[in-house]
PDB file of C-alpha atoms and ligand atoms in Angstrom:
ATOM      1  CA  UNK A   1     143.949  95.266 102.364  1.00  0.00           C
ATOM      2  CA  UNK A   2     146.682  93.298 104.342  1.00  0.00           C
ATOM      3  CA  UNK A   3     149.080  90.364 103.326  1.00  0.00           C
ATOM      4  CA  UNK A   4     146.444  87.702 104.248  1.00  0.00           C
ATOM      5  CA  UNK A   5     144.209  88.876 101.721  1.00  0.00           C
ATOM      6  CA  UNK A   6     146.723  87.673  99.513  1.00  0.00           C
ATOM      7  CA  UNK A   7     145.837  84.067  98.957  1.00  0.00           C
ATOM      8  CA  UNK A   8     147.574  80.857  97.469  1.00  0.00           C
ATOM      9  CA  UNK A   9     144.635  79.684  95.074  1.00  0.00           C
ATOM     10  CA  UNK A  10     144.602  76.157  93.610  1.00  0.00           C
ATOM     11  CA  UNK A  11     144.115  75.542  90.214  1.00  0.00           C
ATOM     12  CA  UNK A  12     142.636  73.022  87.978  1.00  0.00           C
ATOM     13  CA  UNK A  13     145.231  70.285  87.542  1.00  0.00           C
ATOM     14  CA  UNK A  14     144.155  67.777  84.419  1.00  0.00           C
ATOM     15  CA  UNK A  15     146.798  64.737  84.962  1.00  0.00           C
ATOM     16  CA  UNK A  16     147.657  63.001  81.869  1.00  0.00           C
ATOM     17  CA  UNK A  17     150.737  60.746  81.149  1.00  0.00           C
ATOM     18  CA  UNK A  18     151.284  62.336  77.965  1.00  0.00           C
ATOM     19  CA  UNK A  19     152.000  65.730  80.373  1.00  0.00           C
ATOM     20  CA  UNK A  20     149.627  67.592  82.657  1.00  0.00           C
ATOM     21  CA  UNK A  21     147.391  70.403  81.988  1.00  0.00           C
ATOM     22  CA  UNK A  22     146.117  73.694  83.919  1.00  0.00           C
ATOM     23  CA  UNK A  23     143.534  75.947  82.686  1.00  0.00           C
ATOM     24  CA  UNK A  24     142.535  79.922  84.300  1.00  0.00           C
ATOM     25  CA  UNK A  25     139.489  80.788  83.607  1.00  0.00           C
ATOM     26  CA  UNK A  26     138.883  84.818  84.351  1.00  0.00           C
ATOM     27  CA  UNK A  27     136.002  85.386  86.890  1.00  0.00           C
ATOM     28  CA  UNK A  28     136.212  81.621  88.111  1.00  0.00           C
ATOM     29  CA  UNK A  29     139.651  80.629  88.822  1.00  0.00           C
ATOM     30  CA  UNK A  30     140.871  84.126  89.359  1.00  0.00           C
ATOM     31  CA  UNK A  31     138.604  86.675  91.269  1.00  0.00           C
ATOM     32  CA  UNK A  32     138.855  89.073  88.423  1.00  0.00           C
ATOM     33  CA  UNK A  33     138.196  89.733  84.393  1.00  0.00           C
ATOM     34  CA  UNK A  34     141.731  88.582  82.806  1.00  0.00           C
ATOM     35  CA  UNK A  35     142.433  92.106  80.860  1.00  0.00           C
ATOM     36  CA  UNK A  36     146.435  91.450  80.407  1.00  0.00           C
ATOM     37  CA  UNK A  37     148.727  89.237  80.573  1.00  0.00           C
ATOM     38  CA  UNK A  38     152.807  89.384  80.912  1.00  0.00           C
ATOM     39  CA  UNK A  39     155.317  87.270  82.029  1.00  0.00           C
ATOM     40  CA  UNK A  40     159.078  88.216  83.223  1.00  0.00           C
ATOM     41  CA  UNK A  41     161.570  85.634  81.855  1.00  0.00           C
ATOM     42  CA  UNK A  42     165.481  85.557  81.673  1.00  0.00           C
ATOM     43  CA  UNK A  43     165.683  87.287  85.154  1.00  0.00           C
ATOM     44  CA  UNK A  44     169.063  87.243  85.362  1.00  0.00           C
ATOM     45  CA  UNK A  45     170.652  85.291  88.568  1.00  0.00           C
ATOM     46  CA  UNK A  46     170.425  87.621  92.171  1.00  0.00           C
ATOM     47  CA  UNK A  47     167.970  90.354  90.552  1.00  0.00           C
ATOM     48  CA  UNK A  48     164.963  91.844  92.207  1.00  0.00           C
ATOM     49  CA  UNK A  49     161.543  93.310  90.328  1.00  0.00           C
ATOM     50  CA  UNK A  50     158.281  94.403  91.236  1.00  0.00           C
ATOM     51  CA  UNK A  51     158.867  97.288  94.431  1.00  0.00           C
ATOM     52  CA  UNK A  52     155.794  98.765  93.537  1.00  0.00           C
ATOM     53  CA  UNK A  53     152.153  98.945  94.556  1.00  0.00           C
ATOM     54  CA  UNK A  54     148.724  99.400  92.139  1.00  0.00           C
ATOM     55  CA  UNK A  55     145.953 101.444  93.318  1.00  0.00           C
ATOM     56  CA  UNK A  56     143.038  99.190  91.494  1.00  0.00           C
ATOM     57  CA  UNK A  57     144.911  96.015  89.469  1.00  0.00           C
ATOM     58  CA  UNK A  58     144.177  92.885  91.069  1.00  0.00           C
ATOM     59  CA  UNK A  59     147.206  90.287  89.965  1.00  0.00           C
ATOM     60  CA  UNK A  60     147.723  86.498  90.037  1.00  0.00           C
ATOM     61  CA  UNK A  61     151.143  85.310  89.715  1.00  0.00           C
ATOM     62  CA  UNK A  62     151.902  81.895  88.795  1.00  0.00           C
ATOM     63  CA  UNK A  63     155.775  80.376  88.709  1.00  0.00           C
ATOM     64  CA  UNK A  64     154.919  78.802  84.961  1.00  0.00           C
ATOM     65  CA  UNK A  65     158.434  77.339  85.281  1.00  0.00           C
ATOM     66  CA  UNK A  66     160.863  77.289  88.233  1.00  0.00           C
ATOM     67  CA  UNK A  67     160.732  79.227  91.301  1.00  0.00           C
ATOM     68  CA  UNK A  68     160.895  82.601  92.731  1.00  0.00           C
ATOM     69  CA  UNK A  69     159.883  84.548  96.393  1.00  0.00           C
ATOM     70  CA  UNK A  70     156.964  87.228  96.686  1.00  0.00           C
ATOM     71  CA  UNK A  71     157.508  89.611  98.952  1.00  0.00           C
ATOM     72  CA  UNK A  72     154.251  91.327 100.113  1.00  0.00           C
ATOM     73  CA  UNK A  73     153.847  94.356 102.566  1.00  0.00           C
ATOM     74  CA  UNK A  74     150.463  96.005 103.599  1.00  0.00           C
ATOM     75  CA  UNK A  75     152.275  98.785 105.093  1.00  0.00           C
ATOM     76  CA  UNK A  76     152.177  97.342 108.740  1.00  0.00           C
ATOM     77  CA  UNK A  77     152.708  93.905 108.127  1.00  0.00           C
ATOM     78  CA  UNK A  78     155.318  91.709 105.400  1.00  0.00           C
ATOM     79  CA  UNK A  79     154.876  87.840 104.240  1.00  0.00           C
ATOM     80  CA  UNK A  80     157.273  85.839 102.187  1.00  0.00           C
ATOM     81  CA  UNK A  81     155.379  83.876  99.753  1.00  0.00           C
ATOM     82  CA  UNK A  82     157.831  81.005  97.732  1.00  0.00           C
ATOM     83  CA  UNK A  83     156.293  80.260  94.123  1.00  0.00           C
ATOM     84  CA  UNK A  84     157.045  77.147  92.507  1.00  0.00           C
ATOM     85  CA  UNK A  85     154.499  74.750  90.759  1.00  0.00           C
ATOM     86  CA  UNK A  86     152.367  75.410  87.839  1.00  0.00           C
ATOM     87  CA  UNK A  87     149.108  74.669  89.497  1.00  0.00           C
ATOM     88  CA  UNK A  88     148.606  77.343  92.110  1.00  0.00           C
ATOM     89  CA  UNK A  89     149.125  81.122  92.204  1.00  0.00           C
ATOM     90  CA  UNK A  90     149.084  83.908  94.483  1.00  0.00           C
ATOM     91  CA  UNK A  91     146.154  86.531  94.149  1.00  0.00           C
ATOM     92  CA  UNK A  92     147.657  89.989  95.299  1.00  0.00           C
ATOM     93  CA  UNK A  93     144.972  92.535  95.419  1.00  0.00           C
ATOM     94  CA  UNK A  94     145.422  96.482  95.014  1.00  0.00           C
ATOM     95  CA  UNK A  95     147.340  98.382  97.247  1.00  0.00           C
ATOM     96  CA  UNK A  96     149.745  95.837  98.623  1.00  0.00           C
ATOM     97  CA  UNK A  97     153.403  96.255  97.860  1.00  0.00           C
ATOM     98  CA  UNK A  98     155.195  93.829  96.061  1.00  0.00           C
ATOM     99  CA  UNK A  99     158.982  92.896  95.585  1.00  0.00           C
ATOM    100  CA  UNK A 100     160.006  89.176  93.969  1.00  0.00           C
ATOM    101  CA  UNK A 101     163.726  87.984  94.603  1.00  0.00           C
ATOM    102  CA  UNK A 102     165.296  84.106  94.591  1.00  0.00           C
ATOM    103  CA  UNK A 103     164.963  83.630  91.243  1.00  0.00           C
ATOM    104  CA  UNK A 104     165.957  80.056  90.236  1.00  0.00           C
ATOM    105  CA  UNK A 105     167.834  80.146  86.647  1.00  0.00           C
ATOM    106  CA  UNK A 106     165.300  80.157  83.632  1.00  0.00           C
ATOM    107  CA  UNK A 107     162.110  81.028  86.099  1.00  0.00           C
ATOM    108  CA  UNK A 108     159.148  82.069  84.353  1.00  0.00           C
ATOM    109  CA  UNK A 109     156.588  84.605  86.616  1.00  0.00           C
ATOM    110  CA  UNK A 110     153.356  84.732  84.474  1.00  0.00           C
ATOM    111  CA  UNK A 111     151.329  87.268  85.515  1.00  0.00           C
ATOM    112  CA  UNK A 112     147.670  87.712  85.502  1.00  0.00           C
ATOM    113  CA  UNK A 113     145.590  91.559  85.279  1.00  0.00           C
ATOM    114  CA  UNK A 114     142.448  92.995  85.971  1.00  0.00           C
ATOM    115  CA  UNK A 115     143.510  96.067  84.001  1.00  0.00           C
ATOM    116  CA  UNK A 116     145.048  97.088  81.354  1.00  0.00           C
ATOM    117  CA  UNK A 117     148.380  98.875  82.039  1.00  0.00           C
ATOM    118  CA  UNK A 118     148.810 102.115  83.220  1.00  0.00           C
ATOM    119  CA  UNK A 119     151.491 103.868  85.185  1.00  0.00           C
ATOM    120  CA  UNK A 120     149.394 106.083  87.248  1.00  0.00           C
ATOM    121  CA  UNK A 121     148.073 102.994  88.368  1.00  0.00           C
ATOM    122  CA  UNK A 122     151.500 102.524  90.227  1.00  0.00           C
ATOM    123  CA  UNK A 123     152.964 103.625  93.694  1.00  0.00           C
ATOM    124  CA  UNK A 124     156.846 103.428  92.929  1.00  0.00           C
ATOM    125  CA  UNK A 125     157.357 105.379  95.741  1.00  0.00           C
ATOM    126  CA  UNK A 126     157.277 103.428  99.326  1.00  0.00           C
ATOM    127  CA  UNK A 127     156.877 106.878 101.554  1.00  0.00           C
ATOM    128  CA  UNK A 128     153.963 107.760  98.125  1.00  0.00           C
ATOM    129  CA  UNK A 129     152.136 104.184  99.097  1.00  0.00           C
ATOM    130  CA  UNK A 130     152.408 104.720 103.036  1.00  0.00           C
ATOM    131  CA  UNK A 131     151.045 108.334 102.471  1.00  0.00           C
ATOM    132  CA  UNK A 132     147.946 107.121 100.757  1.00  0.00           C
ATOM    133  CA  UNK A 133     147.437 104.402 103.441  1.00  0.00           C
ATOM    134  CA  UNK A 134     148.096 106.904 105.921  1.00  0.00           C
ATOM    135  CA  UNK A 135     144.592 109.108 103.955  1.00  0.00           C
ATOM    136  CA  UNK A 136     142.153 105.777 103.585  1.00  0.00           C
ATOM    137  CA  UNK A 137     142.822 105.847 100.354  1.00  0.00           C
TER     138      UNK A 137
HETATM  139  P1  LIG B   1     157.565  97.258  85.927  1.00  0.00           P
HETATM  140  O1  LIG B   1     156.147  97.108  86.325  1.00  0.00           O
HETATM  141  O2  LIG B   1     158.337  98.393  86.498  1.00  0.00           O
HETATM  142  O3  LIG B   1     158.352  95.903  86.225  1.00  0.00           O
HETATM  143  P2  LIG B   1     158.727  95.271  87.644  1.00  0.00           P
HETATM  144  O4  LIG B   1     158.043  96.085  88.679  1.00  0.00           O
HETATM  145  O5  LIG B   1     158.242  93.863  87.556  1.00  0.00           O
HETATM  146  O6  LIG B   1     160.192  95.316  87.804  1.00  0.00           O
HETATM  147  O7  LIG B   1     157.623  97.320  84.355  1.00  0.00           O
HETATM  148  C1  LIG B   1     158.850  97.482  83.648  1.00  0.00           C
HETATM  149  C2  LIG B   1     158.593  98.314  82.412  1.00  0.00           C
HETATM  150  O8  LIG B   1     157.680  97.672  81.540  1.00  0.00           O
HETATM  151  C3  LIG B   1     158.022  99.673  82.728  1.00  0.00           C
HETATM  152  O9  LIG B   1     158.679 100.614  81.897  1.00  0.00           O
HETATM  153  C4  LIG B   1     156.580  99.593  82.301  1.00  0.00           C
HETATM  154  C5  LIG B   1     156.578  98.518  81.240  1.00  0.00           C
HETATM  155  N1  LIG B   1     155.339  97.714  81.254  1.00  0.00           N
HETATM  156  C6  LIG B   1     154.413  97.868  80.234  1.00  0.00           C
HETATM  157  O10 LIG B   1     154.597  98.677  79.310  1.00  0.00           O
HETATM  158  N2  LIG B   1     153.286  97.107  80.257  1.00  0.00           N
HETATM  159  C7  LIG B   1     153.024  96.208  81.240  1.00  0.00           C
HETATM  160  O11 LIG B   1     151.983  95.525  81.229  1.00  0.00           O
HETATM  161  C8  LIG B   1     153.985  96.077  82.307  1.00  0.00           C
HETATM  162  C9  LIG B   1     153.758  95.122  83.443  1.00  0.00           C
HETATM  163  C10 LIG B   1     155.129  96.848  82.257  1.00  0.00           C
END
C-alpha cells in the first residue's frame, strides 16, 4: 500500500432545507463490510491520536463535525490529508500509518471498520511497522 491508495471518497449528499442528509452504506459507499464503529470527540485543543498502523482493518474517517489533519505514511512516502465536511471521507487501507493533529474545538472524527477491534491488529511501534514492510509483509 502507499498514501495514494488512500482516497477522498464522496458521499451521498440528500439536500433538504429542513437540513441535509448523508447515508454509508457498507460494501457500496465504503469498500468494506462496516463491522465497528467509533468516533473520538472532546479532543482537547493541540492533541495528537492515531500513531499507529493495522495489519488488516480497512478505515474511513469522516470529520462528522469540524475539522482535523490526517497524517498518512507508507513508510517511504507522507501526505497531509485536511478533513472537514460531512459528505466525504478518507479510506485508509491496512498497513499505512496514521497520526491526526489540528483539531478545531468540538471536532468529531467518526470512524468507520472492517473489523472488529483487536490490538494485535496494531503496529504502535514505527521501527515494528517499517520492519514488517521491510519482510513483504
Ligand atoms: P487507540 O487506537 O490507541 O486511539 P488513537 O490511536 O486514536 O489515539 O485507542 C485508545 C484506546 O481505546 C486503546 O486502549 C484501545 C481502546 N479501543 C477499544 O477498546 N476499541 C476500539 O474500537 C478502539 C478504536 C480503541
Amino acid at each position: 500500500m502507499n498514501v495514494d491508495d488512500c482516497k477522498l471518497i464522496n458521499l451521498p449528499k440528500i439536500t433538504d432545507p429542513r437540513g441535509n442528509l448523508t447515508f454509508i452504506e457498507g460494501n457500496r459507499h465504503v469498500a468494506f463490510p462496516i463491522q465497528r464503529v467509533f468516533y473520538l470527540y472532546d479532543v482537547p485543543g493541540g492533541a495528537d491520536r492515531g500513531g499507529h498502523a493495522l495489519k488488516r482493518c480497512h478505515q474511513f474517517l469522516i470529520a462528522m463535525s469540524g475539522s482535523f489533519d490526517v497524517i498518512l505514511d507508507d513508510g517511504t512516502q507522507k501526505r497531509r490529508v485536511h478533513l472537514s465536511r460531512s459528505y466525504y471521507g478518507l479510506h485508509i487501507p491496512p498497513m499505512i500509518w496514521r497520526e491526526m493533529d489540528n483539531f478545531s474545538s468540538g471536532s468529531v472524527c467518526l470512524v468507520l471498520a472492517s473489523e472488529c477491534y483487536s490490538e494485535s491488529d496494531y503496529f504502535r511501534e514505527y521501527a515494528a511497522f517499517e520492519a514488517a514492510l521491510k519482510n513483504g509483509r
